[in-house]
PDB file of C-alpha atoms in Angstrom:
ATOM      1  CA  MET A   1     -25.426  37.281  26.199  1.00 75.00           C
ATOM      2  CA  SER A   2     -29.152  37.064  26.577  1.00 90.00           C
ATOM      3  CA  VAL A   3     -31.167  33.941  25.846  1.00 93.00           C
ATOM      4  CA  ALA A   4     -33.017  35.762  23.091  1.00 93.00           C
ATOM      5  CA  LYS A   5     -29.757  36.582  21.302  1.00 93.00           C
ATOM      6  CA  ILE A   6     -28.492  32.982  21.535  1.00 91.00           C
ATOM      7  CA  LEU A   7     -31.838  31.757  20.232  1.00 92.00           C
ATOM      8  CA  GLU A   8     -31.625  34.196  17.345  1.00 92.00           C
ATOM      9  CA  MET A   9     -28.088  33.023  16.460  1.00 90.00           C
ATOM     10  CA  ALA A  10     -29.141  29.383  16.654  1.00 88.00           C
ATOM     11  CA  LEU A  11     -32.106  30.003  14.368  1.00 92.00           C
ATOM     12  CA  ARG A  12     -29.919  31.869  11.898  1.00 92.00           C
ATOM     13  CA  ALA A  13     -27.301  29.085  11.782  1.00 88.00           C
ATOM     14  CA  GLY A  14     -29.962  26.420  11.385  1.00 87.00           C
ATOM     15  CA  ARG A  15     -29.139  22.750  11.668  1.00 87.00           C
ATOM     16  CA  VAL A  16     -25.469  21.952  11.020  1.00 87.00           C
ATOM     17  CA  THR A  17     -25.248  18.313  12.137  1.00 88.00           C
ATOM     18  CA  ARG A  18     -24.542  15.817   9.366  1.00 87.00           C
ATOM     19  CA  ARG A  19     -26.684  12.719   9.752  1.00 87.00           C
ATOM     20  CA  TYR A  20     -23.804  10.542   8.581  1.00 84.00           C
ATOM     21  CA  PRO A  21     -24.890   6.879   8.625  1.00 85.00           C
ATOM     22  CA  TYR A  22     -28.243   7.909   7.072  1.00 87.00           C
ATOM     23  CA  GLN A  23     -26.721  10.499   4.727  1.00 86.00           C
ATOM     24  CA  PRO A  24     -23.749  10.291   2.331  1.00 87.00           C
ATOM     25  CA  PRO A  25     -20.422  11.256   3.943  1.00 87.00           C
ATOM     26  CA  LEU A  26     -18.647  14.549   3.293  1.00 85.00           C
ATOM     27  CA  LEU A  27     -15.983  13.443   0.798  1.00 87.00           C
ATOM     28  CA  THR A  28     -13.922  16.020  -1.069  1.00 89.00           C
ATOM     29  CA  PRO A  29     -12.458  15.212  -4.524  1.00 90.00           C
ATOM     30  CA  GLU A  30      -8.964  15.254  -2.984  1.00 90.00           C
ATOM     31  CA  PHE A  31      -9.788  12.647  -0.343  1.00 91.00           C
ATOM     32  CA  ARG A  32      -7.658   9.491  -0.443  1.00 92.00           C
ATOM     33  CA  GLY A  33      -8.943   6.260   1.022  1.00 91.00           C
ATOM     34  CA  ALA A  34      -7.800   2.656   0.782  1.00 92.00           C
ATOM     35  CA  VAL A  35      -6.052   1.589  -2.430  1.00 93.00           C
ATOM     36  CA  ARG A  36      -7.330  -1.149  -4.715  1.00 92.00           C
ATOM     37  CA  ILE A  37      -4.987  -3.368  -6.726  1.00 93.00           C
ATOM     38  CA  ASP A  38      -6.347  -4.642 -10.045  1.00 92.00           C
ATOM     39  CA  PRO A  39      -5.373  -8.352 -10.271  1.00 91.00           C
ATOM     40  CA  SER A  40      -5.558  -8.372 -14.084  1.00 90.00           C
ATOM     41  CA  LYS A  41      -3.074  -5.485 -14.408  1.00 90.00           C
ATOM     42  CA  CYS A  42      -0.580  -6.102 -11.569  1.00 91.00           C
ATOM     43  CA  TRP A  43       2.843  -7.492 -12.623  1.00 89.00           C
ATOM     44  CA  GLY A  44       4.138  -8.241  -9.166  1.00 88.00           C
ATOM     45  CA  CYS A  45       7.247  -6.097  -9.778  1.00 89.00           C
ATOM     46  CA  GLY A  46       7.287  -4.754  -6.209  1.00 89.00           C
ATOM     47  CA  ALA A  47       7.767  -1.049  -7.031  1.00 92.00           C
ATOM     48  CA  CYS A  48       4.902  -0.171  -4.658  1.00 93.00           C
ATOM     49  CA  VAL A  49       6.505  -2.252  -1.898  1.00 94.00           C
ATOM     50  CA  ARG A  50       9.780  -0.333  -2.167  1.00 94.00           C
ATOM     51  CA  VAL A  51       8.079   3.064  -2.010  1.00 94.00           C
ATOM     52  CA  CYS A  52       5.474   2.327   0.718  1.00 93.00           C
ATOM     53  CA  PRO A  53       6.514   4.371   3.798  1.00 92.00           C
ATOM     54  CA  PRO A  54       4.959   2.158   6.534  1.00 91.00           C
ATOM     55  CA  ASN A  55       5.433  -1.179   4.683  1.00 91.00           C
ATOM     56  CA  ALA A  56       1.699  -1.687   4.374  1.00 92.00           C
ATOM     57  CA  LEU A  57       2.400  -3.402   1.059  1.00 94.00           C
ATOM     58  CA  THR A  58       4.673  -6.424   1.305  1.00 93.00           C
ATOM     59  CA  ILE A  59       5.721  -8.980  -1.296  1.00 92.00           C
ATOM     60  CA  ARG A  60       7.171 -12.396  -0.595  1.00 90.00           C
ATOM     61  CA  SER A  61       7.976 -15.476  -2.582  1.00 88.00           C
ATOM     62  CA  SER A  62       7.192 -18.851  -1.058  1.00 86.00           C
ATOM     63  CA  GLY A  63       8.982 -20.820  -3.808  1.00 82.00           C
ATOM     64  CA  LYS A  64       5.619 -21.837  -5.281  1.00 84.00           C
ATOM     65  CA  ASP A  65       3.990 -18.431  -5.772  1.00 88.00           C
ATOM     66  CA  VAL A  66       4.536 -14.727  -5.085  1.00 90.00           C
ATOM     67  CA  THR A  67       2.113 -13.021  -2.707  1.00 92.00           C
ATOM     68  CA  LEU A  68       1.546  -9.264  -2.664  1.00 93.00           C
ATOM     69  CA  GLU A  69      -0.155  -8.378   0.622  1.00 93.00           C
ATOM     70  CA  TYR A  70      -1.911  -5.106   1.404  1.00 93.00           C
ATOM     71  CA  PHE A  71      -2.490  -4.475   5.125  1.00 93.00           C
ATOM     72  CA  VAL A  72      -4.844  -1.502   5.259  1.00 92.00           C
ATOM     73  CA  GLY A  73      -4.393  -1.228   9.037  1.00 90.00           C
ATOM     74  CA  ARG A  74      -0.882   0.112   8.535  1.00 91.00           C
ATOM     75  CA  CYS A  75      -1.582   2.203   5.420  1.00 92.00           C
ATOM     76  CA  ILE A  76      -1.200   5.970   5.749  1.00 92.00           C
ATOM     77  CA  PHE A  77      -3.145   6.676   2.532  1.00 92.00           C
ATOM     78  CA  CYS A  78      -0.371   8.699   0.875  1.00 92.00           C
ATOM     79  CA  GLY A  79      -1.084   7.323  -2.619  1.00 91.00           C
ATOM     80  CA  MET A  80       2.601   6.941  -3.494  1.00 93.00           C
ATOM     81  CA  CYS A  81       2.059   3.324  -4.608  1.00 93.00           C
ATOM     82  CA  ALA A  82      -0.499   4.439  -7.206  1.00 93.00           C
ATOM     83  CA  GLU A  83       1.895   7.135  -8.423  1.00 93.00           C
ATOM     84  CA  VAL A  84       4.827   4.749  -8.857  1.00 94.00           C
ATOM     85  CA  CYS A  85       3.012   1.687 -10.285  1.00 93.00           C
ATOM     86  CA  PRO A  86       4.367   1.071 -13.840  1.00 91.00           C
ATOM     87  CA  ALA A  87       1.315  -0.991 -14.819  1.00 90.00           C
ATOM     88  CA  GLY A  88      -1.242   1.503 -13.514  1.00 91.00           C
ATOM     89  CA  ALA A  89      -2.808  -1.308 -11.498  1.00 92.00           C
ATOM     90  CA  ILE A  90      -3.220   0.597  -8.229  1.00 93.00           C
ATOM     91  CA  GLU A  91      -6.168   2.904  -7.815  1.00 93.00           C
ATOM     92  CA  VAL A  92      -6.806   5.170  -4.822  1.00 93.00           C
ATOM     93  CA  THR A  93     -10.455   4.748  -3.849  1.00 92.00           C
ATOM     94  CA  LYS A  94     -12.619   6.827  -1.528  1.00 91.00           C
ATOM     95  CA  GLU A  95     -13.280   3.855   0.757  1.00 89.00           C
ATOM     96  CA  PHE A  96     -12.935   4.787   4.440  1.00 89.00           C
ATOM     97  CA  GLU A  97     -15.416   2.496   6.214  1.00 89.00           C
ATOM     98  CA  LEU A  98     -12.682  -0.015   6.981  1.00 90.00           C
ATOM     99  CA  SER A  99     -13.433  -0.868  10.604  1.00 91.00           C
ATOM    100  CA  ALA A 100     -13.019  -4.537  11.485  1.00 92.00           C
ATOM    101  CA  ALA A 101     -13.174  -6.733  14.541  1.00 91.00           C
ATOM    102  CA  SER A 102      -9.807  -8.349  13.817  1.00 90.00           C
ATOM    103  CA  THR A 103      -6.641  -7.216  12.054  1.00 89.00           C
ATOM    104  CA  GLU A 104      -6.784 -10.329   9.838  1.00 90.00           C
ATOM    105  CA  ASP A 105      -9.875  -8.877   8.120  1.00 91.00           C
ATOM    106  CA  LEU A 106      -7.798  -5.873   7.063  1.00 92.00           C
ATOM    107  CA  ARG A 107      -5.387  -7.914   4.934  1.00 92.00           C
ATOM    108  CA  THR A 108      -5.913  -8.533   1.213  1.00 93.00           C
ATOM    109  CA  ARG A 109      -3.613 -10.814  -0.737  1.00 93.00           C
ATOM    110  CA  LEU A 110      -2.853 -11.071  -4.428  1.00 92.00           C
ATOM    111  CA  VAL A 111      -1.258 -14.377  -5.460  1.00 93.00           C
ATOM    112  CA  HIS A 112       0.970 -14.422  -8.560  1.00 91.00           C
ATOM    113  CA  ARG A 113       2.088 -17.605 -10.285  1.00 89.00           C
ATOM    114  CA  LEU A 114       5.838 -18.082 -10.421  1.00 88.00           C
ATOM    115  CA  ALA A 115       7.507 -18.661 -13.811  1.00 85.00           C
ATOM    116  CA  ARG A 116      10.208 -21.341 -13.863  1.00 85.00           C
ATOM    117  CA  CYS A 117      13.446 -21.700 -15.824  1.00 84.00           C
ATOM    118  CA  SER A 118      12.871 -23.934 -18.876  1.00 82.00           C
ATOM    119  CA  VAL A 119      16.279 -25.626 -18.320  1.00 83.00           C
ATOM    120  CA  CYS A 120      16.658 -26.190 -14.588  1.00 85.00           C
ATOM    121  CA  GLY A 121      13.209 -25.357 -13.182  1.00 82.00           C
ATOM    122  CA  ALA A 122      14.449 -22.724 -10.750  1.00 83.00           C
ATOM    123  CA  PRO A 123      11.925 -19.958 -10.003  1.00 83.00           C
ATOM    124  CA  VAL A 124      12.507 -16.784 -12.078  1.00 82.00           C
ATOM    125  CA  TRP A 125       9.785 -14.238 -11.161  1.00 81.00           C
ATOM    126  CA  THR A 126       6.072 -13.779 -11.717  1.00 86.00           C
ATOM    127  CA  GLU A 127       4.568 -14.844 -15.037  1.00 85.00           C
ATOM    128  CA  ALA A 128       2.743 -11.531 -15.312  1.00 86.00           C
ATOM    129  CA  GLU A 129       5.971  -9.537 -15.193  1.00 85.00           C
ATOM    130  CA  LEU A 130       7.639 -11.755 -17.812  1.00 84.00           C
ATOM    131  CA  ARG A 131       4.615 -11.217 -20.091  1.00 85.00           C
ATOM    132  CA  ALA A 132       4.990  -7.461 -19.609  1.00 85.00           C
ATOM    133  CA  VAL A 133       8.700  -7.617 -20.514  1.00 84.00           C
ATOM    134  CA  VAL A 134       7.965  -9.635 -23.684  1.00 84.00           C
ATOM    135  CA  LYS A 135       5.376  -7.046 -24.685  1.00 84.00           C
ATOM    136  CA  ALA A 136       7.894  -4.220 -24.201  1.00 83.00           C
ATOM    137  CA  SER A 137      10.800  -5.848 -26.139  1.00 80.00           C
ATOM    138  CA  PRO A 138       9.994  -8.803 -28.480  1.00 75.00           C
ATOM    139  CA  ILE A 139      13.648  -9.910 -28.774  1.00 68.00           C
ATOM    140  CA  ALA A 140      13.628 -11.031 -25.162  1.00 68.00           C
ATOM    141  CA  GLU A 141      11.177 -13.861 -25.917  1.00 68.00           C
ATOM    142  CA  GLU A 142      13.684 -16.730 -26.217  1.00 72.00           C
ATOM    143  CA  TYR A 143      15.562 -15.625 -23.114  1.00 76.00           C
ATOM    144  CA  ILE A 144      12.550 -14.850 -21.000  1.00 80.00           C
ATOM    145  CA  ALA A 145      11.823 -18.250 -19.484  1.00 79.00           C
ATOM    146  CA  LEU A 146      15.398 -18.768 -18.250  1.00 84.00           C
ATOM    147  CA  CYS A 147      16.955 -18.226 -14.858  1.00 84.00           C
ATOM    148  CA  PRO A 148      19.854 -15.705 -14.752  1.00 84.00           C
ATOM    149  CA  LYS A 149      22.473 -18.491 -14.793  1.00 87.00           C
ATOM    150  CA  HIS A 150      21.163 -20.235 -17.906  1.00 87.00           C
ATOM    151  CA  ARG A 151      20.443 -16.920 -19.601  1.00 85.00           C
ATOM    152  CA  LYS A 152      24.096 -16.012 -19.145  1.00 88.00           C
ATOM    153  CA  GLU A 153      25.204 -19.414 -20.500  1.00 88.00           C
ATOM    154  CA  ARG A 154      23.009 -19.135 -23.587  1.00 86.00           C
ATOM    155  CA  PHE A 155      24.227 -15.607 -24.277  1.00 85.00           C
ATOM    156  CA  ALA A 156      27.888 -16.633 -23.907  1.00 89.00           C
ATOM    157  CA  LYS A 157      27.331 -19.532 -26.305  1.00 87.00           C
ATOM    158  CA  ALA A 158      25.683 -17.253 -28.883  1.00 85.00           C
ATOM    159  CA  VAL A 159      28.558 -14.758 -28.695  1.00 90.00           C
ATOM    160  CA  ALA A 160      31.138 -17.543 -28.989  1.00 89.00           C
ATOM    161  CA  LEU A 161      29.412 -18.990 -32.086  1.00 88.00           C
ATOM    162  CA  ARG A 162      29.380 -15.594 -33.714  1.00 87.00           C
ATOM    163  CA  LEU A 163      33.106 -15.186 -33.044  1.00 88.00           C
ATOM    164  CA  GLY A 164      33.777 -18.472 -34.849  1.00 81.00           C
ATOM    165  CA  ALA A 165      33.972 -21.075 -32.101  1.00 74.00           C
ATOM    166  CA  GLU A 166      33.122 -24.703 -32.989  1.00 71.00           C
ATOM    167  CA  GLY A 167      29.611 -25.811 -32.006  1.00 59.00           C
ATOM    168  CA  GLU A 168      29.290 -28.990 -29.908  1.00 55.00           C
TER     169      GLU A 168
ATOM    170  CA  MET B   1     -20.559 -11.676  36.611  1.00 64.00           C
ATOM    171  CA  ASN B   2     -21.951 -12.845  33.302  1.00 80.00           C
ATOM    172  CA  ILE B   3     -19.814 -11.154  30.635  1.00 76.00           C
ATOM    173  CA  ALA B   4     -21.948 -12.269  27.689  1.00 79.00           C
ATOM    174  CA  ARG B   5     -25.040 -10.735  29.301  1.00 81.00           C
ATOM    175  CA  ALA B   6     -23.154  -7.547  30.126  1.00 78.00           C
ATOM    176  CA  LEU B   7     -21.895  -7.303  26.528  1.00 79.00           C
ATOM    177  CA  ARG B   8     -25.449  -7.640  25.233  1.00 79.00           C
ATOM    178  CA  ALA B   9     -26.495  -4.844  27.582  1.00 77.00           C
ATOM    179  CA  VAL B  10     -23.973  -2.398  26.062  1.00 77.00           C
ATOM    180  CA  ARG B  11     -25.981  -1.339  23.030  1.00 77.00           C
ATOM    181  CA  LYS B  12     -26.485   2.393  23.300  1.00 78.00           C
ATOM    182  CA  SER B  13     -25.485   5.442  25.329  1.00 86.00           C
ATOM    183  CA  ILE B  14     -21.892   4.363  25.848  1.00 89.00           C
ATOM    184  CA  TRP B  15     -19.474   6.450  27.853  1.00 92.00           C
ATOM    185  CA  VAL B  16     -16.039   6.735  26.314  1.00 93.00           C
ATOM    186  CA  PHE B  17     -12.649   7.518  27.768  1.00 94.00           C
ATOM    187  CA  HIS B  18     -10.015   8.883  25.412  1.00 94.00           C
ATOM    188  CA  LEU B  19      -6.616   7.246  25.936  1.00 93.00           C
ATOM    189  CA  ASN B  20      -3.601   8.565  24.025  1.00 93.00           C
ATOM    190  CA  SER B  21      -0.616   6.220  24.048  1.00 92.00           C
ATOM    191  CA  GLY B  22       1.830   8.524  22.293  1.00 90.00           C
ATOM    192  CA  SER B  23       0.054   9.431  19.081  1.00 89.00           C
ATOM    193  CA  CYS B  24       0.783  12.522  16.994  1.00 91.00           C
ATOM    194  CA  ASN B  25      -2.557  14.140  18.102  1.00 92.00           C
ATOM    195  CA  ALA B  26      -4.132  14.026  14.654  1.00 92.00           C
ATOM    196  CA  CYS B  27      -6.470  11.192  15.633  1.00 92.00           C
ATOM    197  CA  ASP B  28      -7.211  12.989  18.932  1.00 93.00           C
ATOM    198  CA  ILE B  29      -8.299  16.095  17.028  1.00 93.00           C
ATOM    199  CA  GLU B  30     -10.549  13.912  14.870  1.00 92.00           C
ATOM    200  CA  VAL B  31     -12.078  12.441  18.054  1.00 92.00           C
ATOM    201  CA  LEU B  32     -12.895  15.988  19.192  1.00 92.00           C
ATOM    202  CA  ASP B  33     -14.274  16.652  15.708  1.00 90.00           C
ATOM    203  CA  ALA B  34     -16.639  13.693  16.047  1.00 91.00           C
ATOM    204  CA  LEU B  35     -17.908  15.134  19.361  1.00 91.00           C
ATOM    205  CA  THR B  36     -18.656  18.607  17.946  1.00 90.00           C
ATOM    206  CA  PRO B  37     -22.201  19.528  16.807  1.00 88.00           C
ATOM    207  CA  TYR B  38     -21.121  19.076  13.189  1.00 89.00           C
ATOM    208  CA  PHE B  39     -20.746  15.288  13.383  1.00 89.00           C
ATOM    209  CA  ASP B  40     -22.372  15.004  16.824  1.00 89.00           C
ATOM    210  CA  VAL B  41     -21.645  11.522  18.053  1.00 89.00           C
ATOM    211  CA  GLU B  42     -23.937  12.294  21.013  1.00 89.00           C
ATOM    212  CA  ARG B  43     -26.813  11.392  18.680  1.00 88.00           C
ATOM    213  CA  PHE B  44     -25.913   7.819  19.634  1.00 88.00           C
ATOM    214  CA  GLY B  45     -25.568   8.676  23.318  1.00 88.00           C
ATOM    215  CA  VAL B  46     -21.776   8.677  23.245  1.00 90.00           C
ATOM    216  CA  LYS B  47     -20.390  10.835  26.047  1.00 90.00           C
ATOM    217  CA  LEU B  48     -16.775  11.639  26.851  1.00 92.00           C
ATOM    218  CA  VAL B  49     -15.864  10.961  30.493  1.00 93.00           C
ATOM    219  CA  ALA B  50     -12.744  11.924  32.430  1.00 92.00           C
ATOM    220  CA  SER B  51     -11.948   8.612  34.115  1.00 93.00           C
ATOM    221  CA  PRO B  52     -11.564   5.051  32.818  1.00 93.00           C
ATOM    222  CA  ARG B  53     -13.506   3.909  35.903  1.00 94.00           C
ATOM    223  CA  HIS B  54     -16.648   5.493  34.420  1.00 93.00           C
ATOM    224  CA  ALA B  55     -16.091   4.310  30.878  1.00 92.00           C
ATOM    225  CA  ASP B  56     -17.707   1.549  28.802  1.00 90.00           C
ATOM    226  CA  VAL B  57     -15.353   2.074  25.869  1.00 92.00           C
ATOM    227  CA  ILE B  58     -11.766   3.255  25.652  1.00 93.00           C
ATOM    228  CA  ILE B  59     -10.969   5.228  22.499  1.00 94.00           C
ATOM    229  CA  PHE B  60      -7.377   4.176  22.016  1.00 93.00           C
ATOM    230  CA  THR B  61      -4.951   6.152  19.834  1.00 93.00           C
ATOM    231  CA  GLY B  62      -1.221   5.884  19.284  1.00 92.00           C
ATOM    232  CA  PRO B  63       1.332   3.129  18.695  1.00 92.00           C
ATOM    233  CA  VAL B  64       1.968   2.491  22.465  1.00 92.00           C
ATOM    234  CA  THR B  65       5.337   4.032  23.230  1.00 93.00           C
ATOM    235  CA  ARG B  66       7.495   2.324  25.840  1.00 92.00           C
ATOM    236  CA  GLU B  67       7.131   5.341  28.155  1.00 92.00           C
ATOM    237  CA  SER B  68       3.342   5.192  28.051  1.00 92.00           C
ATOM    238  CA  LEU B  69       3.031   1.397  28.385  1.00 93.00           C
ATOM    239  CA  PRO B  70       2.732   1.130  32.217  1.00 92.00           C
ATOM    240  CA  LYS B  71       0.231   3.995  32.323  1.00 93.00           C
ATOM    241  CA  VAL B  72      -1.837   2.504  29.501  1.00 93.00           C
ATOM    242  CA  VAL B  73      -1.950  -0.876  31.283  1.00 93.00           C
ATOM    243  CA  ARG B  74      -3.048   0.833  34.523  1.00 93.00           C
ATOM    244  CA  ALA B  75      -5.778   2.815  32.729  1.00 93.00           C
ATOM    245  CA  ILE B  76      -7.178  -0.280  31.003  1.00 93.00           C
ATOM    246  CA  LYS B  77      -6.958  -2.232  34.278  1.00 92.00           C
ATOM    247  CA  ALA B  78      -9.038   0.494  35.970  1.00 93.00           C
ATOM    248  CA  MET B  79     -11.877  -0.029  33.521  1.00 91.00           C
ATOM    249  CA  PRO B  80     -14.816  -2.165  34.681  1.00 90.00           C
ATOM    250  CA  ARG B  81     -15.772  -5.315  32.747  1.00 84.00           C
ATOM    251  CA  PRO B  82     -16.875  -5.670  29.968  1.00 86.00           C
ATOM    252  CA  ARG B  83     -13.914  -3.843  28.504  1.00 90.00           C
ATOM    253  CA  LEU B  84     -14.547  -2.525  24.996  1.00 91.00           C
ATOM    254  CA  ILE B  85     -11.740  -0.905  23.019  1.00 93.00           C
ATOM    255  CA  LEU B  86     -11.932   1.199  19.857  1.00 93.00           C
ATOM    256  CA  ALA B  87      -8.409   1.242  18.405  1.00 93.00           C
ATOM    257  CA  LEU B  88      -8.233   4.364  16.230  1.00 93.00           C
ATOM    258  CA  GLY B  89      -5.763   5.173  13.489  1.00 91.00           C
ATOM    259  CA  SER B  90      -3.025   3.340  11.646  1.00 92.00           C
ATOM    260  CA  CYS B  91      -0.744   3.540  14.705  1.00 91.00           C
ATOM    261  CA  ALA B  92      -3.140   1.791  17.050  1.00 92.00           C
ATOM    262  CA  VAL B  93      -4.163  -0.811  14.457  1.00 92.00           C
ATOM    263  CA  GLY B  94      -0.857  -1.910  12.950  1.00 88.00           C
ATOM    264  CA  GLY B  95       1.835   0.404  14.294  1.00 88.00           C
ATOM    265  CA  GLY B  96       1.672   2.781  11.314  1.00 87.00           C
ATOM    266  CA  ILE B  97       4.954   4.388  10.346  1.00 90.00           C
ATOM    267  CA  TRP B  98       6.434   3.213  13.687  1.00 89.00           C
ATOM    268  CA  TRP B  99       5.565  -0.476  13.382  1.00 88.00           C
ATOM    269  CA  ASP B 100       9.124  -1.755  13.888  1.00 88.00           C
ATOM    270  CA  THR B 101      10.911   0.975  15.859  1.00 90.00           C
ATOM    271  CA  TYR B 102      12.623   0.246  19.160  1.00 92.00           C
ATOM    272  CA  SER B 103      10.611   2.788  21.163  1.00 92.00           C
ATOM    273  CA  THR B 104       7.062   1.641  20.359  1.00 91.00           C
ATOM    274  CA  LEU B 105       5.194  -1.606  20.764  1.00 89.00           C
ATOM    275  CA  GLY B 106       3.623  -1.280  17.313  1.00 86.00           C
ATOM    276  CA  GLY B 107      -0.108  -1.210  17.840  1.00 87.00           C
ATOM    277  CA  PHE B 108      -2.866  -2.545  20.036  1.00 90.00           C
ATOM    278  CA  LYS B 109      -2.395  -6.162  18.914  1.00 89.00           C
ATOM    279  CA  LYS B 110       0.940  -6.437  20.754  1.00 90.00           C
ATOM    280  CA  LEU B 111      -0.452  -4.550  23.771  1.00 91.00           C
ATOM    281  CA  GLU B 112      -3.296  -7.067  23.961  1.00 90.00           C
ATOM    282  CA  GLU B 113      -0.761  -9.884  24.424  1.00 91.00           C
ATOM    283  CA  ILE B 114       0.935  -7.979  27.249  1.00 91.00           C
ATOM    284  CA  LEU B 115      -2.447  -7.301  28.857  1.00 91.00           C
ATOM    285  CA  ARG B 116      -3.333 -10.989  28.663  1.00 91.00           C
ATOM    286  CA  GLU B 117      -0.034 -11.938  30.304  1.00 91.00           C
ATOM    287  CA  SER B 118      -0.728  -9.545  33.175  1.00 89.00           C
ATOM    288  CA  GLY B 119      -4.262 -10.910  33.624  1.00 89.00           C
ATOM    289  CA  VAL B 120      -6.239  -8.025  32.101  1.00 90.00           C
ATOM    290  CA  GLU B 121      -8.890  -9.303  29.724  1.00 89.00           C
ATOM    291  CA  VAL B 122     -10.292  -7.230  26.865  1.00 90.00           C
ATOM    292  CA  ASP B 123     -13.764  -8.316  25.792  1.00 88.00           C
ATOM    293  CA  ARG B 124     -14.214  -6.712  22.396  1.00 89.00           C
ATOM    294  CA  VAL B 125     -11.924  -4.704  20.103  1.00 92.00           C
ATOM    295  CA  VAL B 126     -12.760  -2.859  16.900  1.00 93.00           C
ATOM    296  CA  TYR B 127      -9.906  -1.610  14.730  1.00 94.00           C
ATOM    297  CA  VAL B 128     -10.514   1.613  12.761  1.00 93.00           C
ATOM    298  CA  PRO B 129      -7.810   2.284  10.116  1.00 93.00           C
ATOM    299  CA  GLY B 130      -7.103   5.792   8.865  1.00 90.00           C
ATOM    300  CA  CYS B 131      -4.262   8.279   9.058  1.00 88.00           C
ATOM    301  CA  PRO B 132      -5.853  10.208  10.666  1.00 89.00           C
ATOM    302  CA  VAL B 133      -9.270   8.573  10.895  1.00 92.00           C
ATOM    303  CA  ARG B 134     -12.174  10.545   9.485  1.00 91.00           C
ATOM    304  CA  PRO B 135     -14.869  11.554  12.003  1.00 91.00           C
ATOM    305  CA  GLU B 136     -17.298   9.493   9.902  1.00 92.00           C
ATOM    306  CA  ALA B 137     -14.981   6.484  10.245  1.00 92.00           C
ATOM    307  CA  ILE B 138     -15.022   6.967  14.040  1.00 92.00           C
ATOM    308  CA  ILE B 139     -18.831   7.026  13.972  1.00 92.00           C
ATOM    309  CA  TYR B 140     -18.850   3.912  11.770  1.00 92.00           C
ATOM    310  CA  GLY B 141     -16.392   2.126  14.097  1.00 92.00           C
ATOM    311  CA  THR B 142     -18.458   3.026  17.154  1.00 91.00           C
ATOM    312  CA  LEU B 143     -21.605   1.683  15.508  1.00 90.00           C
ATOM    313  CA  LEU B 144     -19.745  -1.506  14.543  1.00 90.00           C
ATOM    314  CA  LEU B 145     -18.624  -1.882  18.163  1.00 89.00           C
ATOM    315  CA  LEU B 146     -22.246  -1.580  19.278  1.00 87.00           C
ATOM    316  CA  GLY B 147     -23.382  -3.990  16.563  1.00 85.00           C
ATOM    317  CA  ALA B 148     -25.560  -1.453  14.717  1.00 85.00           C
ATOM    318  CA  VAL B 149     -23.873  -1.786  11.310  1.00 87.00           C
ATOM    319  CA  GLU B 150     -22.350  -4.649   9.325  1.00 88.00           C
ATOM    320  CA  GLN B 151     -18.614  -5.014   8.812  1.00 89.00           C
ATOM    321  CA  LYS B 152     -17.724  -4.164   5.197  1.00 88.00           C
ATOM    322  CA  VAL B 153     -14.114  -5.377   4.867  1.00 87.00           C
ATOM    323  CA  ARG B 154     -13.136  -9.047   4.766  1.00 88.00           C
ATOM    324  CA  SER B 155      -9.804 -10.768   4.353  1.00 87.00           C
ATOM    325  CA  SER B 156      -9.430 -11.876   0.731  1.00 87.00           C
ATOM    326  CA  GLU B 157      -6.984 -13.817  -1.379  1.00 87.00           C
ATOM    327  CA  VAL B 158      -7.179 -13.297  -5.150  1.00 88.00           C
ATOM    328  CA  ALA B 159      -5.167 -15.235  -7.727  1.00 87.00           C
ATOM    329  CA  VAL B 160      -3.867 -13.328 -10.747  1.00 85.00           C
ATOM    330  CA  PRO B 161      -5.727 -14.439 -13.923  1.00 83.00           C
ATOM    331  CA  GLU B 162      -3.770 -16.330 -16.584  1.00 78.00           C
ATOM    332  CA  GLY B 163      -2.808 -15.005 -20.019  1.00 68.00           C
TER     333      GLY B 163
END
């Protein structure tokens, strides 16, 4: 191939290089980047944690609060968490400039307050999830702030009273 | 040798060596993509070299399989100081899908501990998440390694609002 022909091809193609840091990146509408969790919508139910293939999302209870942690360094950007979230709190963004000098910078935490049993004070689950349950079924309101043990006791007592047992 | 002075000297025209520690080759294809005229990382003087002895930066992909571990340690040992590492992809950053399997180490973080035990010091690491990483993310990570751009992500802890 002669030099003239190469020159002609180069002139026809023009400049193809994208000047990325000085020009917006080439993002398609289908592109999935890091996910963002809306703190005002999240219940802390843990559905995203169960479905996350590489366990980038983890949830743990310390006895005082419940922490939902998102480690973007392990995320494979599949978007399954956003699909499964019952509260619609997870949004897939187009953020890809996630480079960091330490892996600690790649972790984001969401701290939920823990609701406690009104009888014994044992931790039940996050306050946000209990609020969501009350919204979905109003009859649950008097049972909602109880731990499973005391909820069972109260239910048994109610059934017994209805069947004609003597109250204490 | 003054490492701090040498680190300050590495600001442009870095030579990179591409080290695959058992990745699926998606990140490696994206590295090639970043070197093509379309994204053209040579605008910043980045040049791919064939030996770690010539390299300023190692582009590190893969979750470090047990088979590749001794070779990876030898390659990083062969690099002259200051040793700069660009850990690319979810596998190299946090282990990715394979973070707790028996046959991988689970990312560069664990490898760094092994390197420190065997007396190999790494001077600067930049982690670039992505599965696979976009060529633009590789360019961004390289510029962050050279100190040309600011880091955007920070660790955060948000409390859920009441009511």
